[in-house]
Amino acid sequence: MNAEDNTANGGGRGGGAPGRIVSRREGDVFVMGIDRPEKYNGFSPNMFDELATTYQAYEDDDGARCALLYGEGKHFAAGADLNLVDLDFNIFPDGVVNPCNMGPIRRSKPLVVAVQGVCFTIGMELMLAADIVVAASDTRFGQIEVARGVLSFAGGTFQMVERAGWGNAMRYLLTGEEFDAKTAYRMGFVQEIVAPGEQYAKGMVIAERIAAQAPLAVQATMASARTAMLEGIPAAVADLPATVTRLRATEDFAEGMLSFKEKRDGRFVGR
């Protein structure tokens, strides 16, 4: 089922600047697209605003249980369009979800990203801030900021180290060199590699599978894992008793137990 298209059309800081973020619901999946293919999906100022407000729309949509982010055309995202964007630290607006997990408002629901072609700088940082990444085998990755006199400041420095370890991250952060999908997979940046053109379909399969699970349990799983990463395992362990008690009191827990006994898939309602 395709719900209403919620395409964003300018109106951010760019005030009519080129490019846009498109969004729509496909069943329980909230689909977001980076739409400036004639410029390799290079971000203009308004696109940063629109992406953040679209992430917030996903967060606020109670019927959306998983999101899928993709790039229109042959490429995912070539980074910021330096002809239009001032490389200011505050590239995303305040008061809404920060797509790179750099602000006080963070996404609480799962996100799958499908990438292809060029995936540089902000494109790669958006990918690293997601939960699961599907890449076309021809994808080219790169954090190339050092060649422009700046550093990766939307999460690349620590996201890459966290996933790949110091040496593997520095190998590419300090040289600005590109790397391929197999290397991205080896370093844990990508979870699945598919043939070119199949990344969106595979990403949707994964998103739909996630959306079919009990949403409160999915969100609790993400929250527990995030607490362990940010605050340490003892903090995550300390939270578990209250989390389990809360989930056991939900309608979805009762449905999960019943569906197990009846040998069928659960029909979860998010309560």
Tab-separated table of C-alpha atoms in Angstrom:
chain	number	residue	atom	x	y	z
A	1	MET	CA	0.000	0.000	0.000
A	2	ASN	CA	1.385	3.409	-0.925
A	3	ALA	CA	0.367	6.231	1.356
A	4	GLU	CA	0.389	9.912	0.473
A	5	ASP	CA	3.641	11.262	-0.934
A	6	ASN	CA	5.083	13.789	1.533
A	7	THR	CA	7.661	15.305	-0.796
A	8	ALA	CA	9.460	18.297	0.657
A	9	ASN	CA	9.879	21.218	-1.732
A	10	GLY	CA	12.345	23.778	-0.456
A	11	GLY	CA	11.424	26.224	2.259
A	12	GLY	CA	14.529	25.607	4.387
A	13	ARG	CA	17.534	27.849	4.788
A	14	GLY	CA	18.133	27.464	1.059
A	15	GLY	CA	14.843	29.223	0.178
A	16	GLY	CA	14.383	27.536	-3.190
A	17	ALA	CA	17.912	26.179	-3.620
A	18	PRO	CA	18.232	23.103	-5.846
A	19	GLY	CA	17.538	19.568	-4.745
A	20	ARG	CA	14.978	18.111	-2.403
A	21	ILE	CA	14.198	15.230	-0.074
A	22	VAL	CA	11.232	13.082	-1.065
A	23	SER	CA	9.299	10.844	1.306
A	24	ARG	CA	6.410	8.427	1.223
A	25	ARG	CA	4.930	5.555	3.179
A	26	GLU	CA	4.993	2.052	1.729
A	27	GLY	CA	2.983	0.009	4.202
A	28	ASP	CA	4.759	0.268	7.551
A	29	VAL	CA	8.001	1.492	5.939
A	30	PHE	CA	8.791	5.220	5.746
A	31	VAL	CA	10.787	5.796	2.549
A	32	MET	CA	13.100	8.816	2.201
A	33	GLY	CA	14.920	9.748	-0.994
A	34	ILE	CA	17.790	12.148	-1.701
A	35	ASP	CA	16.703	13.762	-4.956
A	36	ARG	CA	19.281	15.764	-6.884
A	37	PRO	CA	20.597	13.171	-9.324
A	38	GLU	CA	21.913	15.675	-11.868
A	39	LYS	CA	24.532	16.677	-9.247
A	40	TYR	CA	25.246	13.188	-7.877
A	41	ASN	CA	22.809	14.030	-5.063
A	42	GLY	CA	25.172	16.671	-3.732
A	43	PHE	CA	23.524	18.445	-0.803
A	44	SER	CA	22.377	22.049	-1.084
A	45	PRO	CA	21.532	23.984	2.121
A	46	ASN	CA	17.797	23.345	1.933
A	47	MET	CA	18.408	19.617	1.527
A	48	PHE	CA	20.075	19.465	4.948
A	49	ASP	CA	17.020	21.148	6.475
A	50	GLU	CA	14.589	18.945	4.593
A	51	LEU	CA	16.411	15.757	5.528
A	52	ALA	CA	16.280	16.585	9.232
A	53	THR	CA	12.600	17.510	9.135
A	54	THR	CA	11.883	14.327	7.173
A	55	TYR	CA	13.676	12.244	9.807
A	56	GLN	CA	11.507	14.007	12.386
A	57	ALA	CA	8.385	13.193	10.362
A	58	TYR	CA	9.393	9.534	10.451
A	59	GLU	CA	9.965	9.708	14.195
A	60	ASP	CA	6.527	11.284	14.700
A	61	ASP	CA	4.662	8.843	12.435
A	62	ASP	CA	3.254	6.181	14.758
A	63	GLY	CA	2.399	3.956	11.805
A	64	ALA	CA	5.952	3.928	10.437
A	65	ARG	CA	7.942	1.111	12.019
A	66	CYS	CA	11.114	1.230	9.934
A	67	ALA	CA	12.610	3.683	7.442
A	68	LEU	CA	14.554	3.217	4.222
A	69	LEU	CA	16.865	5.962	2.938
A	70	TYR	CA	18.072	5.868	-0.671
A	71	GLY	CA	19.499	8.119	-3.382
A	72	GLU	CA	17.705	8.859	-6.643
A	73	GLY	CA	19.623	8.110	-9.839
A	74	LYS	CA	23.026	6.476	-10.188
A	75	HIS	CA	24.557	7.734	-6.938
A	76	PHE	CA	23.674	7.838	-3.245
A	77	ALA	CA	25.273	11.161	-2.319
A	78	ALA	CA	28.463	12.919	-3.354
A	79	GLY	CA	28.545	15.078	-0.222
A	80	ALA	CA	27.840	18.765	0.221
A	81	ASP	CA	27.755	20.980	-2.865
A	82	LEU	CA	30.645	23.307	-2.015
A	83	ASN	CA	29.369	25.893	-4.501
A	84	LEU	CA	26.300	26.361	-2.299
A	85	VAL	CA	27.089	25.149	1.206
A	86	ASP	CA	29.098	26.986	3.846
A	87	LEU	CA	30.921	24.225	5.755
A	88	ASP	CA	29.536	25.294	9.112
A	89	PHE	CA	29.411	22.771	11.954
A	90	ASN	CA	25.655	23.308	12.331
A	91	ILE	CA	24.606	21.851	8.989
A	92	PHE	CA	21.308	20.521	10.370
A	93	PRO	CA	18.600	22.619	12.046
A	94	ASP	CA	17.936	22.518	15.778
A	95	GLY	CA	14.762	21.169	17.345
A	96	VAL	CA	14.394	18.063	15.166
A	97	VAL	CA	16.077	14.677	14.786
A	98	ASN	CA	19.721	14.971	13.774
A	99	PRO	CA	20.268	12.545	10.863
A	100	CYS	CA	23.897	11.946	11.866
A	101	ASN	CA	23.112	11.294	15.551
A	102	MET	CA	25.082	14.415	16.477
A	103	GLY	CA	22.359	16.377	18.268
A	104	PRO	CA	20.271	16.027	21.425
A	105	ILE	CA	17.286	14.637	19.488
A	106	ARG	CA	18.029	11.155	18.179
A	107	ARG	CA	16.075	8.757	16.070
A	108	SER	CA	14.515	5.987	18.196
A	109	LYS	CA	13.236	3.819	15.339
A	110	PRO	CA	15.258	1.699	12.893
A	111	LEU	CA	16.753	2.915	9.627
A	112	VAL	CA	18.033	0.911	6.659
A	113	VAL	CA	20.128	2.660	3.992
A	114	ALA	CA	20.587	1.543	0.377
A	115	VAL	CA	23.660	2.998	-1.349
A	116	GLN	CA	25.097	2.912	-4.852
A	117	GLY	CA	27.561	4.767	-7.050
A	118	VAL	CA	29.286	7.589	-5.192
A	119	CYS	CA	28.913	7.665	-1.397
A	120	PHE	CA	31.206	10.432	-0.151
A	121	THR	CA	31.481	12.631	2.968
A	122	ILE	CA	27.968	13.448	4.243
A	123	GLY	CA	26.611	10.513	2.248
A	124	MET	CA	28.927	8.184	4.104
A	125	GLU	CA	28.215	9.826	7.458
A	126	LEU	CA	24.466	9.380	6.962
A	127	MET	CA	25.132	5.732	6.138
A	128	LEU	CA	27.304	5.231	9.223
A	129	ALA	CA	24.619	6.784	11.440
A	130	ALA	CA	22.027	4.259	10.217
A	131	ASP	CA	21.439	0.756	11.570
A	132	ILE	CA	21.806	-1.458	8.495
A	133	VAL	CA	23.403	-0.691	5.122
A	134	VAL	CA	22.903	-2.476	1.802
A	135	ALA	CA	25.414	-1.504	-0.883
A	136	ALA	CA	25.555	-2.090	-4.604
A	137	SER	CA	28.817	-3.800	-5.519
A	138	ASP	CA	29.915	-0.781	-7.562
A	139	THR	CA	29.615	1.715	-4.694
A	140	ARG	CA	32.605	3.997	-4.104
A	141	PHE	CA	33.090	5.263	-0.556
A	142	GLY	CA	35.197	8.096	0.793
A	143	GLN	CA	35.685	10.606	3.601
A	144	ILE	CA	37.699	13.045	1.521
A	145	GLU	CA	37.457	16.157	3.710
A	146	VAL	CA	41.219	16.390	4.381
A	147	ALA	CA	41.712	17.232	0.704
A	148	ARG	CA	39.568	20.336	1.287
A	149	GLY	CA	41.309	21.540	4.437
A	150	VAL	CA	38.699	20.344	6.902
A	151	LEU	CA	37.844	17.149	8.778
A	152	SER	CA	34.845	14.865	8.723
A	153	PHE	CA	32.653	16.657	11.271
A	154	ALA	CA	29.281	14.907	10.986
A	155	GLY	CA	30.352	11.711	12.694
A	156	GLY	CA	32.848	10.138	10.324
A	157	THR	CA	35.880	10.390	12.611
A	158	PHE	CA	34.376	8.422	15.476
A	159	GLN	CA	31.863	6.290	13.569
A	160	MET	CA	34.623	4.848	11.391
A	161	VAL	CA	36.927	4.183	14.349
A	162	GLU	CA	34.096	2.565	16.296
A	163	ARG	CA	33.246	0.200	13.443
A	164	ALA	CA	36.637	-0.545	11.913
A	165	GLY	CA	39.255	0.185	14.575
A	166	TRP	CA	41.863	2.925	14.675
A	167	GLY	CA	44.214	1.781	11.932
A	168	ASN	CA	41.530	0.868	9.403
A	169	ALA	CA	39.745	4.184	9.956
A	170	MET	CA	42.884	6.305	9.798
A	171	ARG	CA	43.958	4.538	6.606
A	172	TYR	CA	41.128	6.342	4.798
A	173	LEU	CA	40.361	9.350	7.010
A	174	LEU	CA	43.940	10.637	6.797
A	175	THR	CA	44.563	9.900	3.120
A	176	GLY	CA	41.122	10.827	1.780
A	177	GLU	CA	41.338	7.839	-0.547
A	178	GLU	CA	38.293	6.082	-1.946
A	179	PHE	CA	37.512	2.449	-1.175
A	180	ASP	CA	35.159	-0.143	-2.607
A	181	ALA	CA	32.162	-2.087	-1.311
A	182	LYS	CA	34.204	-5.151	-0.367
A	183	THR	CA	36.448	-2.999	1.806
A	184	ALA	CA	33.420	-1.298	3.371
A	185	TYR	CA	31.951	-4.719	4.141
A	186	ARG	CA	35.209	-5.953	5.661
A	187	MET	CA	35.339	-2.934	7.962
A	188	GLY	CA	31.733	-3.306	9.105
A	189	PHE	CA	30.356	-0.204	7.372
A	190	VAL	CA	28.133	-2.291	5.079
A	191	GLN	CA	26.100	-5.353	6.065
A	192	GLU	CA	25.159	-6.711	2.620
A	193	ILE	CA	26.518	-6.299	-0.912
A	194	VAL	CA	24.199	-6.860	-3.871
A	195	ALA	CA	24.375	-6.493	-7.636
A	196	PRO	CA	24.029	-2.907	-8.936
A	197	GLY	CA	20.371	-1.943	-9.134
A	198	GLU	CA	19.256	-4.403	-6.456
A	199	GLN	CA	20.163	-2.350	-3.386
A	200	TYR	CA	16.780	-0.630	-3.002
A	201	ALA	CA	14.793	-3.870	-3.282
A	202	LYS	CA	17.045	-5.660	-0.789
A	203	GLY	CA	16.883	-2.714	1.584
A	204	MET	CA	13.094	-2.787	1.385
A	205	VAL	CA	13.018	-6.523	2.150
A	206	ILE	CA	15.047	-5.913	5.306
A	207	ALA	CA	12.963	-2.871	6.308
A	208	GLU	CA	9.720	-4.795	5.850
A	209	ARG	CA	11.090	-7.674	7.911
A	210	ILE	CA	11.956	-5.271	10.731
A	211	ALA	CA	8.560	-3.563	10.437
A	212	ALA	CA	6.825	-6.923	10.906
A	213	GLN	CA	8.341	-7.369	14.369
A	214	ALA	CA	6.914	-5.953	17.604
A	215	PRO	CA	7.776	-2.236	17.307
A	216	LEU	CA	8.178	-1.537	21.012
A	217	ALA	CA	10.548	-4.487	21.300
A	218	VAL	CA	12.518	-3.276	18.272
A	219	GLN	CA	12.875	0.199	19.768
A	220	ALA	CA	13.841	-1.239	23.157
A	221	THR	CA	16.499	-3.385	21.482
A	222	MET	CA	17.990	-0.329	19.777
A	223	ALA	CA	17.870	1.702	22.990
A	224	SER	CA	19.617	-1.031	24.978
A	225	ALA	CA	22.382	-1.422	22.407
A	226	ARG	CA	22.846	2.346	22.159
A	227	THR	CA	23.078	2.685	25.946
A	228	ALA	CA	25.774	0.010	25.993
A	229	MET	CA	27.757	1.873	23.325
A	230	LEU	CA	27.400	5.365	24.783
A	231	GLU	CA	27.306	4.693	28.520
A	232	GLY	CA	28.839	1.248	28.849
A	233	ILE	CA	27.542	-2.277	29.370
A	234	PRO	CA	26.863	-1.829	33.132
A	235	ALA	CA	24.435	1.007	32.340
A	236	ALA	CA	22.649	-1.132	29.757
A	237	VAL	CA	22.430	-4.055	32.187
A	238	ALA	CA	20.996	-1.761	34.867
A	239	ASP	CA	18.215	-0.698	32.493
A	240	LEU	CA	17.177	-4.226	31.519
A	241	PRO	CA	14.858	-5.155	34.438
A	242	ALA	CA	12.630	-2.103	33.965
A	243	THR	CA	12.625	-2.538	30.192
A	244	VAL	CA	11.624	-6.195	30.387
A	245	THR	CA	8.887	-5.400	32.920
A	246	ARG	CA	7.513	-2.675	30.660
A	247	LEU	CA	7.487	-4.901	27.578
A	248	ARG	CA	5.863	-7.803	29.421
A	249	ALA	CA	2.909	-5.529	30.200
A	250	THR	CA	2.207	-4.736	26.526
A	251	GLU	CA	-0.434	-6.138	24.208
A	252	ASP	CA	2.339	-7.070	21.799
A	253	PHE	CA	4.013	-9.310	24.375
A	254	ALA	CA	0.737	-11.167	24.902
A	255	GLU	CA	0.325	-11.462	21.132
A	256	GLY	CA	3.880	-12.707	20.775
A	257	MET	CA	3.300	-15.477	23.302
A	258	LEU	CA	-0.040	-16.403	21.714
A	259	SER	CA	1.377	-16.457	18.176
A	260	PHE	CA	4.170	-18.742	19.374
A	261	LYS	CA	1.675	-21.200	20.838
A	262	GLU	CA	-0.484	-21.041	17.707
A	263	LYS	CA	2.560	-21.397	15.408
A	264	ARG	CA	1.847	-18.254	13.369
A	265	ASP	CA	3.356	-14.831	12.782
A	266	GLY	CA	2.526	-12.192	15.348
A	267	ARG	CA	0.128	-9.358	14.535
A	268	PHE	CA	1.632	-6.485	16.461
A	269	VAL	CA	-0.054	-3.162	17.182
A	270	GLY	CA	2.651	-1.197	18.992
A	271	ARG	CA	0.929	-1.204	22.367
